[in-house]
Amino acid sequence: MRGLLQFTMDLFDGLGNEFAPAQPSAPRPRKVRKKAAPPVVVAPPVVVDAPPQDKADHAAPALPAIPLRDTLALASFVHPQATREAVLGSARVAYEFKRGKRKTIGFLVGAEGLSVRAPRWVTLRDVDAAIQEKADWIIRKLLETRQRHARVEATRIEWKDGAEFPFMGETVVIRLDPKHGFASVGGTLDAGDDGTGPRILRLAVAQNAEPSQIRDAAQAWLMRQARRLFIERLDHFAPRLGVRWQKLSLSNAATRWGSASADGSIRLNWRLIHFRLPVIDYVVAHELAHLRVMDHSHRFWETVESVVPDYDLLRQQLKDEAVPRWG
């Protein structure tokens, strides 16, 4: 079974549905004699499963029955496009299931939940067994994703005078200052009011501005800072890696921090400007390293390590630290 598994930890979007949940069959009534007392008929527990789609699926067993008293205590992870369900330890996991032209069973844990992809020839019995085999990994990743989402929600910015967000790892406080003489650049970053507190980002925005106007002004300022810093760091690392970059584009992707093309084009997410400089440097070096090795092989990571020795730690920080929610 291990040979069937391929575990993917990247985030994903856009998988479609293939199966609909099965409806539980009604219990067959028992025959009784006229004079005999009516027997007690116990309805079978409800089991959510996918209907058979082929001969292999038709032979798949139903998922384990769950006592009613236990269902109330189960943690629940439900993918919005769930078509199948499993009980993994003390958690009920409703997951998206899709078949396709592939050679292995793949697990994807993303912001929406668990998705399972399987070859057309693999039975549902094998899929269920694979899920149970990796139950600990699946639950751990689902919990990590849920906790990360909670942290992100906690960082949602309320766009007004006094709003806070991180800039290069340090807290910045917004002050609306329409009379300040920096209209051409939109804002300026000063020291804190008392010299010890958070730095102040003064924006050329009216005191009665709409939240969206304040947000857009802050984003425009941050993007200008991001482009300036990214170019500086690209120029710093490119000679050390023996590569040349040709073009920088800022992205606003939800799940990707950067990308690189063989022609020397680099795309970096402007939201990286929220992180400390060492984390930013890791992403910059990562993308430049792709100009030498266009995959994530052992040679690629050795290339990254040659200029960012603690890349593994920084990579984990990039995953763990919550980025402000720009809603």
XYZ file of C-alpha atoms in Angstrom:
327
model
C 0.000 0.000 0.000
C 2.867 2.356 0.786
C 3.835 2.334 -2.892
C 0.488 3.840 -3.748
C 0.826 6.915 -1.618
C 1.988 10.325 -2.623
C 1.708 12.994 -0.031
C 1.466 16.583 -1.109
C 1.531 19.381 1.468
C 1.020 22.385 -0.852
C -2.190 24.337 -0.847
C -4.629 23.774 -3.707
C -7.798 25.054 -5.345
C -10.342 23.987 -7.923
C -10.827 20.228 -7.585
C -14.247 19.114 -8.829
C -16.771 16.619 -7.539
C -17.188 13.156 -8.948
C -19.368 11.274 -6.501
C -22.418 12.180 -4.515
C -22.988 10.932 -0.948
C -24.914 7.694 -0.720
C -28.275 7.559 1.016
C -28.641 4.955 3.819
C -30.801 2.026 2.856
C -33.979 1.370 4.864
C -33.841 -1.618 7.258
C -35.473 -4.791 6.002
C -38.574 -5.598 8.168
C -38.456 -8.904 9.977
C -41.188 -11.451 9.488
C -43.167 -12.201 12.668
C -45.983 -14.549 13.514
C -49.379 -13.087 14.192
C -49.476 -14.205 17.816
C -45.889 -13.372 18.610
C -44.940 -10.107 20.267
C -43.551 -7.630 17.760
C -39.750 -7.737 17.740
C -37.618 -4.648 18.353
C -36.062 -3.532 15.077
C -32.862 -1.486 15.419
C -32.136 0.768 12.459
C -28.584 0.525 11.141
C -26.294 3.498 11.827
C -26.035 6.077 9.057
C -22.808 5.763 7.093
C -21.854 8.436 4.558
C -20.221 6.803 1.536
C -19.968 7.258 -2.206
C -22.172 5.118 -4.494
C -20.348 2.520 -6.591
C -19.109 3.836 -9.920
C -17.544 0.687 -11.318
C -16.965 -2.943 -10.472
C -14.019 -2.126 -8.244
C -16.033 0.443 -6.271
C -19.031 -1.834 -6.004
C -17.066 -4.193 -3.806
C -15.938 -1.489 -1.391
C -17.092 -1.946 2.217
C -19.054 0.661 4.123
C -17.145 2.890 6.509
C -17.152 1.889 10.209
C -20.341 2.543 12.137
C -20.132 5.275 14.804
C -22.103 4.988 18.074
C -24.410 7.969 18.517
C -22.877 8.857 21.885
C -19.461 9.198 20.232
C -20.558 11.410 17.330
C -21.305 14.279 19.678
C -17.691 14.355 20.874
C -15.951 14.094 17.501
C -13.952 16.975 16.097
C -15.187 17.864 12.622
C -13.320 18.867 9.473
C -15.628 19.371 6.497
C -14.433 20.268 3.015
C -17.074 22.445 1.260
C -17.035 20.009 -1.688
C -16.938 16.857 0.424
C -18.192 13.673 -1.239
C -16.933 11.094 1.256
C -16.392 10.868 4.979
C -14.099 8.994 7.352
C -13.591 8.776 11.091
C -9.921 9.170 11.994
C -9.329 8.639 15.681
C -11.462 11.224 17.445
C -12.203 13.289 14.346
C -14.784 13.112 11.600
C -13.270 14.170 8.275
C -15.514 14.901 5.307
C -13.229 15.132 2.308
C -13.326 15.845 -1.391
C -12.659 12.761 -3.483
C -11.655 12.714 -7.126
C -10.429 10.085 -9.543
C -8.127 10.837 -12.425
C -5.279 9.730 -14.646
C -2.633 9.271 -11.996
C -0.544 6.418 -10.616
C -0.802 7.023 -6.885
C -3.195 8.062 -4.149
C -2.529 11.674 -3.202
C -3.529 13.668 -0.128
C -3.834 17.447 -0.203
C -4.552 19.455 2.951
C -5.468 23.028 2.173
C -7.410 25.938 3.576
C -10.715 24.244 2.758
C -9.817 20.837 4.183
C -8.736 17.440 2.909
C -8.847 16.352 -0.721
C -7.993 12.854 -1.865
C -7.064 11.974 -5.451
C -6.876 8.393 -6.624
C -6.269 6.452 -9.847
C -9.374 5.077 -11.546
C -8.306 1.497 -10.906
C -7.833 1.804 -7.132
C -10.739 0.440 -5.088
C -12.471 2.450 -2.423
C -11.287 -0.215 -0.003
C -7.692 0.779 -0.793
C -8.518 4.470 -0.524
C -10.081 3.957 2.911
C -7.082 1.906 4.039
C -4.664 4.587 2.821
C -6.557 7.277 4.714
C -6.526 5.237 7.918
C -2.822 4.506 7.506
C -2.019 8.208 7.383
C -4.684 9.322 9.854
C -2.184 10.940 12.249
C -0.558 12.951 9.457
C -3.932 14.062 8.074
C -5.309 15.177 11.454
C -2.089 16.982 12.338
C -2.144 18.933 9.073
C -5.841 19.726 9.392
C -5.301 21.044 12.919
C -2.301 23.108 11.815
C -4.324 24.593 8.963
C -7.247 25.403 11.268
C -4.950 27.050 13.801
C -3.214 29.033 11.067
C -6.586 30.231 9.779
C -7.569 31.308 13.309
C -4.335 33.267 13.639
C -4.946 34.956 10.306
C -8.494 35.907 11.301
C -7.123 37.356 14.538
C -4.849 39.626 12.482
C -7.642 41.079 10.341
C -6.975 44.806 10.047
C -9.675 47.353 10.870
C -8.808 50.162 8.507
C -8.948 53.409 10.472
C -6.667 55.885 12.184
C -4.603 53.857 14.652
C -4.733 50.581 12.701
C -1.672 48.354 13.117
C 0.148 45.860 10.899
C 3.663 44.400 10.671
C 6.244 45.932 8.373
C 9.452 43.918 8.020
C 8.618 42.182 11.284
C 7.924 45.329 13.326
C 4.569 46.836 14.260
C 3.543 49.988 12.396
C 0.657 52.259 13.426
C -1.322 54.245 10.836
C -1.929 57.928 11.366
C -4.137 59.828 8.926
C -2.408 63.119 8.099
C -3.898 64.784 4.985
C -2.032 68.070 5.554
C 1.411 66.506 5.527
C 3.549 67.411 2.496
C 4.110 63.943 1.052
C 1.227 63.620 -1.382
C 3.569 62.545 -4.175
C 4.645 59.383 -2.302
C 1.459 58.834 -0.311
C 3.018 58.397 3.102
C 6.081 58.415 5.296
C 7.369 56.228 8.106
C 8.443 58.032 11.269
C 9.750 56.949 14.656
C 7.193 56.399 17.397
C 5.647 59.386 19.159
C 7.822 58.853 22.231
C 10.780 57.322 20.414
C 10.210 53.906 22.002
C 6.822 52.762 20.745
C 5.783 51.432 17.326
C 6.774 53.405 14.249
C 4.147 55.668 12.709
C 3.051 55.426 9.079
C 1.559 58.795 8.170
C -0.785 58.562 5.194
C -2.042 61.467 3.097
C -5.658 60.447 3.672
C -8.562 62.472 5.073
C -9.713 61.775 8.619
C -13.182 60.863 7.337
C -11.878 58.551 4.590
C -13.591 55.229 3.939
C -11.822 52.089 5.245
C -11.190 50.999 1.646
C -9.394 54.290 0.912
C -7.150 53.871 3.940
C -6.428 50.262 2.986
C -5.579 51.176 -0.597
C -3.247 53.973 0.507
C -1.445 51.651 2.937
C -1.171 48.930 0.309
C 0.234 51.335 -2.286
C 2.894 52.462 0.188
C 3.770 48.886 1.151
C 4.062 47.801 -2.481
C 6.483 50.645 -3.195
C 8.587 49.563 -0.219
C 8.405 45.924 -1.317
C 9.590 46.626 -4.870
C 12.516 48.725 -3.636
C 13.588 46.102 -1.101
C 13.116 43.115 -3.426
C 15.305 44.687 -6.120
C 17.987 45.377 -3.528
C 17.915 41.744 -2.282
C 17.818 40.281 -5.804
C 20.912 42.290 -6.677
C 22.535 41.086 -3.461
C 21.968 37.334 -3.987
C 22.147 36.976 -7.794
C 25.951 37.353 -8.065
C 26.456 34.953 -5.169
C 24.379 32.333 -6.976
C 25.946 33.031 -10.361
C 22.631 33.972 -12.013
C 21.097 37.037 -13.612
C 17.512 38.090 -13.123
C 15.812 40.128 -15.846
C 12.440 41.293 -14.593
C 10.612 41.648 -11.257
C 6.819 41.498 -10.936
C 4.824 41.869 -7.730
C 2.082 39.329 -7.158
C -0.929 39.189 -4.868
C -1.358 35.406 -4.894
C -3.210 33.791 -2.003
C -1.014 30.690 -1.669
C 2.303 31.358 -3.399
C 5.140 33.568 -2.228
C 7.122 33.595 -5.446
C 7.981 32.017 -8.767
C 10.786 32.082 -11.323
C 10.957 31.537 -15.079
C 13.866 30.251 -17.121
C 14.067 33.624 -18.929
C 15.065 35.314 -15.665
C 11.637 36.681 -14.732
C 10.952 36.718 -10.980
C 7.576 37.127 -9.293
C 7.432 37.926 -5.574
C 4.369 38.421 -3.397
C 4.345 41.982 -2.074
C 2.941 40.703 1.253
C 6.395 39.362 2.043
C 7.112 42.899 3.225
C 5.287 41.993 6.446
C 8.068 39.513 7.373
C 11.508 40.048 8.845
C 14.355 40.552 6.387
C 15.863 37.041 6.863
C 12.547 35.463 5.820
C 12.333 37.760 2.791
C 15.907 36.841 1.895
C 15.028 33.146 1.992
C 12.227 33.607 -0.554
C 14.394 35.811 -2.798
C 17.240 33.283 -2.719
C 14.774 30.428 -3.288
C 13.480 31.959 -6.509
C 16.936 32.933 -7.772
C 18.147 29.384 -7.102
C 15.481 28.195 -9.540
C 17.376 29.991 -12.296
C 20.063 27.343 -11.751
C 17.907 24.347 -10.798
C 14.307 24.384 -12.028
C 12.991 21.824 -9.532
C 13.105 21.049 -5.808
C 15.744 18.343 -5.966
C 18.505 17.842 -3.424
C 20.810 19.921 -5.660
C 18.307 22.791 -5.547
C 18.234 22.889 -1.745
C 22.022 22.729 -1.631
C 22.031 25.793 -3.891
C 19.701 27.668 -1.537
C 21.756 26.598 1.485
C 24.925 27.985 -0.084
C 23.611 31.536 0.440
C 21.009 31.016 3.205
C 22.430 28.374 5.568
C 19.417 28.426 7.932
C 16.852 28.288 5.113
C 14.982 25.387 6.730
C 14.214 27.400 9.865
C 13.211 30.447 7.839
C 11.041 28.309 5.591
C 9.164 27.063 8.652
C 8.708 30.588 9.968
C 7.203 31.564 6.636
C 4.637 28.787 7.098
C 3.922 29.430 10.772
C 3.730 33.207 11.032
C 0.332 34.727 10.353
C 0.106 37.343 7.620
C -2.436 40.153 8.222
C -5.842 39.606 6.650
C -6.432 42.338 4.096
C -10.231 42.201 3.936
